[in-house]
Amino acid sequence: MDWRECEDFYLEGLDCATVEVPLDYGDPEGERIHVGVSRKPAEVDEGEHQGVLFTNPGGPGVPARKFASDIGSTPVGQAYDVIGMDPRGLGASTWLDCGQDPPNLARHPGDEEIERIFDQQREYAEACDEADGDLRPHFTTANTARDMDVVRAVLGEERIDYLGASYGTYLGAVYGSLFPERLDRAVLDSAVDPDGVWRENLLSQSVGDAANVGRYADWLAARDEVFGLGGTHEQVLSAFEQTAERLRDEPREGEDGMTYDEQYFRNLVSASAQDQGTWDESARLLKGLVEETPLPEAPESPESPQTPEPPEDPEEAEEQLERLTGPPHLAEALLCEAEWPTDPDRYRSDMRELRDANPFGTGAGTAGPGVCLYSEQQPTEPLVDLTREWETPALVIAGEFDSSTHYEGGKAMAERLDSPLVTVVDDGAHIYYNPQFLGDEEDVRHPCVADAVESYLLDGQVPGDTDCHDRPRPDDATL
């Protein structure tokens, strides 16, 4: 591997390389593309060195090279050479680029807006087919997994360990299913439902958002004497709905410079409900918006490692930031690797149902037609049948109220791979071995999860099914 010092400012301290791979693994002598790879070397003595740890932060369609740096800052990252490979389609790898941005689809559309969504997706699908239609059918999870194995071979490694989050759990399971002899330990954090790829996984997000808002409303109702948002579940939700409708017509300019309109408020309620550890803090902000009183100052964010300043040359800085964030076209290609309904009326029905049943959070945003409905380009192979034929059980992590990857899906992944499940009880967060919250020991947000992951990856300890109670609700709430 021809490693060099990474040039992009946000990869300071990492090594970078480029590896050529086949566009179509059915035609290995045909067209070639490339994938960008980063490495955060281990920082332990040779006797404590664990090998290589491949990582993926999810998405689908998020660059992974920086994730190697993030994981490299953790106790796990100190003991491994951490590898981040930008999936084919984005980052420092060969891009998919449709020539126009994906449409920003409304989460709670009216009936007229639902029809516009069909038009927007049709237009976007046509642009993608025209721009890179010959490439898109080959940009699948299975081929990304095959790219990983090419990188493994170039590194000269017999086997790898793996840590993937969200969509990255599916990528890891696909890799292990295709190359069982090449995978040892695998952490699948916030696992997707292997039986819901991909539309059912997306539809479950709206239901999960609604469940989180419901339990938050119950907590607030029990503290009506503190927050005054209503003494019953129904009264709290009514207060939120009335505020959303008022902000639709009269958005509020906050003291912090933020514009609080209807869509922002609906998403704020949902986001606040996900983290019961800060329900008292978020309730003060929501109270100010509901009652149109002064808003509290935002709490201090946890300290995170300083990101180096981008280059002074604006063009160079923009080019590097593009590799960090996009382009944003791979996600649609990956979603199209699975079958989608072909009846437009089913999408209309699902959008109306989720819009009306789940007024906060994702809503109908996940129920509409994907570009797959209109694209002339279809995947070149069926989905991989997930099986665990590698020796070491995976470590699967799932939050009880995680709305991004629902809990039943995590259970299904653990069962499919005959592997232990770490359940994060009474928690609506997403991604639990999170470098942002793995600093000083007293600041670790999910210590039980961290102990399980580090014992597994560093010491080879495979736990049984485990319940982690890491993020309690605030007992006493005051203004």
XYZ file of C-alpha atoms in Angstrom:
479
model
C 0.000 0.000 0.000
C 1.470 3.363 -1.035
C 0.652 5.389 2.078
C 1.215 9.134 2.138
C 0.366 11.890 4.570
C -3.247 12.899 4.061
C -3.623 16.277 2.384
C -7.169 17.114 3.487
C -7.102 19.351 6.563
C -9.660 17.298 8.496
C -7.481 14.165 8.164
C -4.463 15.621 9.919
C -2.271 12.900 11.374
C -3.688 10.133 9.151
C -2.138 8.245 6.264
C -4.010 8.134 2.956
C -3.918 5.930 -0.110
C -5.935 5.124 -3.230
C -6.751 1.585 -4.336
C -8.076 0.550 -7.741
C -11.003 -1.895 -7.825
C -13.213 -3.322 -10.596
C -16.387 -1.399 -11.352
C -18.094 -4.750 -12.026
C -16.779 -7.760 -10.117
C -18.408 -9.967 -12.718
C -15.939 -8.467 -15.197
C -12.742 -8.070 -13.178
C -10.706 -7.167 -16.262
C -13.116 -4.406 -17.279
C -13.461 -0.809 -16.215
C -11.661 0.219 -13.033
C -12.634 2.758 -10.405
C -10.871 3.753 -7.193
C -11.566 3.971 -3.481
C -9.926 6.379 -1.058
C -8.555 4.891 2.165
C -7.203 6.377 5.393
C -5.252 4.814 8.254
C -4.818 5.864 11.866
C -1.838 3.778 13.070
C -1.998 2.065 16.450
C -0.283 3.763 19.375
C 0.651 0.738 21.482
C 3.659 -1.530 21.707
C 3.887 -4.339 19.190
C 2.840 -6.949 21.742
C -0.436 -5.094 22.388
C -1.182 -4.371 18.725
C -4.545 -5.917 17.763
C -4.272 -5.759 13.960
C -6.504 -3.760 11.601
C -9.985 -2.450 12.323
C -12.115 -1.445 9.343
C -14.788 1.148 10.125
C -17.882 2.666 8.571
C -20.041 5.434 10.142
C -23.286 4.663 8.313
C -25.504 6.818 6.140
C -26.051 5.096 3.849
C -23.613 7.129 1.871
C -21.277 8.790 4.395
C -17.516 9.051 3.767
C -15.516 6.913 6.165
C -11.962 8.217 6.019
C -12.497 10.740 8.838
C -14.217 8.083 10.930
C -10.839 6.368 11.185
C -9.570 9.463 12.986
C -12.638 9.599 15.238
C -12.383 5.943 16.264
C -8.619 6.323 16.509
C -9.133 8.639 19.483
C -10.868 5.892 21.516
C -9.246 3.145 23.621
C -10.055 0.736 20.807
C -8.401 3.013 18.277
C -5.170 3.123 20.259
C -4.672 -0.627 19.866
C -5.575 -1.019 16.180
C -4.520 0.312 12.842
C -7.908 1.879 12.105
C -8.949 1.890 8.449
C -11.542 4.198 6.924
C -12.570 3.490 3.332
C -14.802 5.971 1.553
C -17.444 3.797 -0.140
C -17.391 3.839 -3.919
C -19.486 6.795 -5.016
C -18.333 9.600 -2.730
C -15.557 11.206 -0.727
C -12.114 10.416 -2.125
C -13.470 7.475 -4.126
C -14.909 7.510 -7.647
C -17.950 9.762 -7.470
C -21.512 9.327 -8.481
C -22.728 12.745 -9.519
C -26.207 13.314 -10.912
C -25.455 16.922 -11.821
C -28.114 18.292 -9.487
C -28.807 18.032 -5.785
C -31.376 15.527 -4.517
C -34.720 17.183 -3.764
C -35.301 18.294 -0.180
C -38.537 16.406 0.481
C -41.015 17.718 3.047
C -41.591 15.561 6.119
C -45.215 16.616 6.616
C -46.494 17.415 3.108
C -50.029 18.419 2.210
C -51.788 16.532 -0.570
C -50.622 18.973 -3.256
C -47.062 18.744 -2.011
C -47.243 14.949 -2.159
C -47.854 15.215 -5.899
C -44.881 17.577 -6.240
C -42.706 14.968 -4.531
C -43.462 12.523 -7.353
C -42.450 15.138 -9.925
C -39.261 16.016 -8.045
C -38.166 12.408 -7.695
C -38.914 11.678 -11.347
C -36.824 14.654 -12.448
C -33.957 13.640 -10.170
C -34.036 10.010 -11.343
C -33.873 11.114 -14.969
C -30.896 13.360 -14.226
C -29.068 10.514 -12.457
C -29.733 8.075 -15.290
C -28.430 10.575 -17.837
C -25.351 11.544 -15.827
C -24.094 8.172 -14.556
C -26.681 5.529 -15.351
C -24.027 3.067 -16.516
C -22.291 3.280 -13.124
C -25.171 3.296 -10.651
C -26.208 -0.393 -10.841
C -22.704 -1.323 -9.621
C -22.769 0.948 -6.572
C -24.177 -1.526 -4.076
C -23.399 -2.649 -0.550
C -22.114 -5.979 -1.857
C -19.618 -4.264 -4.143
C -18.521 -1.921 -1.349
C -17.859 -5.043 0.740
C -15.848 -6.513 -2.128
C -13.878 -3.273 -2.307
C -13.115 -3.669 1.405
C -11.694 -7.104 0.721
C -9.474 -5.756 -2.050
C -8.128 -3.194 0.422
C -7.589 -5.963 2.999
C -5.594 -7.956 0.465
C -3.506 -4.945 -0.530
C -2.751 -4.358 3.146
C -1.470 -7.923 3.328
C -3.852 -8.868 6.141
C -5.272 -12.365 6.477
C -8.267 -11.175 8.503
C -9.794 -7.942 9.722
C -11.876 -6.760 12.637
C -14.744 -4.384 11.996
C -16.721 -1.616 13.694
C -19.741 -0.278 11.832
C -22.571 2.019 12.888
C -26.130 2.247 11.542
C -25.969 1.417 7.797
C -22.404 0.331 8.511
C -23.825 -2.624 10.461
C -25.406 -3.929 7.282
C -22.168 -3.401 5.353
C -20.284 -5.375 8.003
C -22.802 -8.208 7.941
C -22.618 -8.327 4.139
C -18.821 -8.408 4.266
C -18.831 -11.267 6.755
C -21.398 -13.177 4.700
C -19.339 -12.824 1.520
C -15.931 -13.337 3.127
C -16.420 -15.330 6.349
C -12.837 -16.560 6.346
C -11.601 -12.941 6.373
C -13.593 -11.571 9.325
C -12.817 -12.062 12.995
C -14.571 -9.694 15.429
C -17.355 -7.353 14.335
C -19.161 -4.663 16.336
C -22.520 -3.721 14.790
C -23.639 -0.562 16.600
C -27.304 0.474 16.141
C -27.988 -2.427 13.832
C -30.424 -2.221 10.932
C -33.165 -4.781 10.400
C -31.814 -7.382 7.960
C -35.381 -8.175 6.904
C -36.271 -4.530 6.234
C -33.764 -3.559 3.563
C -34.532 -0.832 2.709
C -38.049 0.580 2.709
C -39.285 -1.108 5.881
C -36.287 0.222 7.775
C -37.106 3.727 6.587
C -40.808 3.470 7.382
C -40.021 2.363 10.928
C -38.232 5.658 11.611
C -41.466 7.627 11.645
C -43.089 5.162 14.040
C -40.016 5.346 16.269
C -40.130 9.129 16.329
C -43.762 9.022 17.418
C -42.989 6.536 20.222
C -40.199 8.760 21.544
C -42.422 11.852 21.499
C -45.106 9.879 23.311
C -42.866 8.843 26.191
C -41.488 12.394 26.415
C -45.057 13.714 26.611
C -45.768 11.293 29.474
C -42.698 12.524 31.364
C -43.694 16.170 30.852
C -47.288 15.534 31.891
C -46.063 14.048 35.172
C -44.186 17.325 35.772
C -46.900 19.772 34.830
C -46.258 21.742 38.020
C -42.717 22.426 36.738
C -43.159 22.995 33.010
C -46.839 23.794 32.648
C -47.174 22.119 29.262
C -50.185 20.013 30.244
C -51.143 17.500 32.875
C -51.927 14.644 30.488
C -50.262 13.032 27.496
C -52.939 14.496 25.222
C -52.610 18.006 26.626
C -48.843 18.090 26.086
C -49.172 16.908 22.477
C -51.946 19.457 21.913
C -49.669 22.232 23.186
C -46.952 21.107 20.775
C -49.389 20.932 17.853
C -50.845 24.384 18.517
C -47.318 25.821 18.707
C -46.337 24.187 15.409
C -49.398 25.649 13.703
C -48.692 29.108 15.124
C -45.062 28.964 13.964
C -46.261 28.037 10.486
C -47.818 31.488 10.151
C -45.567 33.413 12.543
C -42.008 32.023 12.725
C -40.057 33.192 15.747
C -36.616 34.734 15.592
C -34.738 33.418 18.623
C -32.263 35.348 20.692
C -29.619 32.917 19.424
C -30.276 33.926 15.786
C -32.204 30.735 15.050
C -35.478 30.943 13.137
C -38.072 28.691 14.751
C -40.661 27.817 12.096
C -43.133 24.948 11.946
C -40.820 22.369 10.391
C -37.947 23.219 12.712
C -40.212 22.986 15.758
C -41.664 19.626 14.747
C -38.166 18.233 14.288
C -36.999 19.868 17.528
C -39.717 18.084 19.512
C -38.679 14.760 18.011
C -34.941 15.337 18.502
C -35.519 16.436 22.101
C -37.506 13.285 22.811
C -34.681 11.006 21.689
C -32.327 11.879 24.558
C -34.070 11.381 27.874
C -30.835 12.306 29.635
C -31.479 15.955 28.727
C -35.277 16.039 28.856
C -35.191 18.719 31.556
C -32.951 20.974 29.450
C -34.925 20.571 26.226
C -38.223 21.082 28.092
C -37.143 24.594 29.085
C -36.608 25.504 25.426
C -39.901 23.987 24.337
C -41.706 25.767 27.189
C -40.364 29.106 25.931
C -41.587 28.370 22.412
C -45.002 27.156 23.555
C -45.568 30.100 25.912
C -43.783 32.702 23.724
C -41.487 33.666 26.587
C -37.698 34.291 26.507
C -35.711 31.229 25.521
C -33.009 29.775 27.780
C -29.377 29.904 26.791
C -28.199 26.791 25.015
C -26.238 24.379 27.240
C -22.552 24.029 26.554
C -21.697 21.274 24.112
C -19.186 18.646 25.189
C -15.641 19.426 24.206
C -14.431 17.680 21.112
C -11.006 17.505 19.505
C -10.133 20.672 17.663
C -10.515 20.406 13.907
C -7.633 22.024 12.020
C -8.428 25.154 10.081
C -9.198 24.651 6.369
C -6.727 25.940 3.778
C -6.691 29.679 3.136
C -7.203 29.095 -0.590
C -11.042 29.079 -0.934
C -11.023 26.720 -3.932
C -8.772 24.218 -2.189
C -10.863 24.391 0.979
C -14.085 23.852 -0.974
C -12.600 20.872 -2.806
C -11.524 19.227 0.461
C -14.868 19.874 2.136
C -16.650 18.294 -0.818
C -14.666 15.114 -0.189
C -15.704 15.238 3.470
C -19.419 15.682 2.861
C -20.377 14.286 -0.477
C -21.499 14.321 -3.165
C -24.926 13.316 -1.846
C -25.927 10.844 -4.544
C -24.739 7.456 -3.299
C -27.568 7.001 -0.791
C -30.246 6.761 -3.485
C -28.192 4.247 -5.451
C -27.706 2.062 -2.368
C -31.393 2.221 -1.462
C -32.235 1.012 -4.960
C -30.293 -2.227 -4.428
C -33.474 -3.595 -2.837
C -36.924 -4.023 -4.360
C -39.423 -1.152 -3.954
C -43.184 -1.037 -4.593
C -44.149 -0.157 -8.151
C -47.649 1.170 -7.408
C -47.561 4.990 -6.955
C -50.808 4.914 -4.982
C -49.148 2.851 -2.275
C -46.663 5.668 -1.709
C -49.461 8.231 -1.614
C -51.356 6.202 0.945
C -48.303 5.615 3.129
C -47.319 9.286 3.061
C -50.764 10.428 4.141
C -50.976 7.791 6.858
C -47.590 8.592 8.392
C -48.090 12.338 8.045
C -51.343 12.191 9.976
C -50.269 9.607 12.566
C -46.816 11.023 13.326
C -46.843 14.829 13.284
C -43.376 15.210 14.819
C -40.031 14.053 13.474
C -39.592 12.047 10.295
C -43.296 11.908 9.446
C -43.994 11.135 5.819
C -40.438 11.926 4.736
C -39.471 8.259 4.538
C -42.640 6.989 2.887
C -42.467 8.670 -0.494
C -41.240 7.244 -3.789
C -37.503 6.847 -4.208
C -35.720 7.433 -7.471
C -35.881 3.648 -7.867
C -39.500 4.016 -8.988
C -38.395 5.978 -12.058
C -34.812 4.935 -12.755
C -34.158 2.804 -15.814
C -31.056 1.393 -14.116
C -31.575 -1.541 -11.775
C -29.142 -3.486 -9.538
C -27.071 -6.189 -11.151
C -27.588 -8.807 -8.416
C -29.981 -9.696 -5.577
C -29.306 -8.746 -1.970
C -26.757 -10.856 -0.114
C -28.233 -13.563 2.114
C -26.859 -12.688 5.548
C -25.377 -15.642 7.416
C -22.636 -15.990 10.005
C -20.141 -18.604 8.972
C -17.192 -16.784 10.539
C -16.140 -18.134 13.925
C -16.420 -15.276 16.422
C -19.958 -14.046 17.158
C -20.580 -10.408 16.325
C -21.429 -7.891 19.043
C -24.775 -6.321 18.126
C -25.931 -3.123 19.860
C -29.497 -1.751 19.765
C -31.268 1.028 21.653
C -34.728 0.269 22.997
C -36.164 3.490 21.547
C -33.711 4.217 18.722
C -35.896 5.650 15.962
C -33.208 5.598 13.248
C -32.687 1.831 13.483
C -35.540 0.323 15.454
C -34.934 -2.106 18.288
C -36.750 -5.084 16.796
C -34.433 -4.802 13.804
C -31.402 -5.004 16.078
C -32.847 -8.112 17.704
C -33.402 -9.611 14.261
C -29.782 -8.897 13.266
C -28.472 -10.569 16.436
C -30.677 -13.614 15.813
C -29.713 -13.802 12.141
C -26.007 -13.802 13.033
C -26.445 -15.997 16.130
C -24.714 -13.300 18.158
C -25.201 -11.555 21.523
C -27.304 -8.411 21.755
C -26.420 -5.431 23.922
C -29.714 -3.656 24.627
C -29.448 -0.011 25.664
C -32.532 0.111 27.871
C -34.851 3.139 27.909
C -32.728 5.016 25.400
C -33.683 6.707 22.146
C -30.205 7.653 20.984
C -28.457 6.364 17.879
C -24.861 5.069 17.752
C -23.614 4.264 21.241
C -19.871 3.718 20.906
C -19.618 7.335 19.880
C -16.170 8.966 19.915
C -17.796 12.314 20.756
C -18.778 10.936 24.174
C -15.763 8.754 24.945
C -13.430 11.287 26.533
C -12.646 11.383 30.231
C -14.000 8.435 32.175
C -16.585 10.523 34.024
C -17.890 11.949 30.745
C -18.482 8.658 28.920
C -22.139 8.789 27.938
C -22.696 5.037 27.641
C -20.132 3.371 29.937
C -21.791 -0.054 29.907
C -21.699 -0.116 26.098
C -18.105 1.137 26.060
C -17.059 -1.631 28.459
C -18.732 -4.282 26.296
C -17.175 -3.002 23.053
C -13.693 -2.576 24.481
C -13.687 -5.935 26.275
C -14.793 -7.563 23.023
C -12.378 -5.844 20.633
C -9.394 -5.559 22.962
C -9.670 -8.734 25.053
C -11.768 -11.011 22.857
C -14.468 -11.355 25.493
C -17.800 -12.272 23.869
C -20.589 -11.416 26.318
C -24.003 -12.951 26.578
C -27.068 -10.845 25.935
C -26.633 -7.721 28.049
C -28.891 -4.896 29.246
C -27.220 -1.508 29.648
C -28.945 1.208 31.714
C -26.641 4.053 30.718
C -28.787 7.149 30.259
C -31.323 7.627 33.078
C -34.139 10.147 32.848
C -33.791 13.236 35.066
C -35.509 12.501 38.378
C -35.877 16.056 39.638
C -36.628 18.788 37.129
C -36.718 22.485 37.979
C -36.766 25.682 36.030
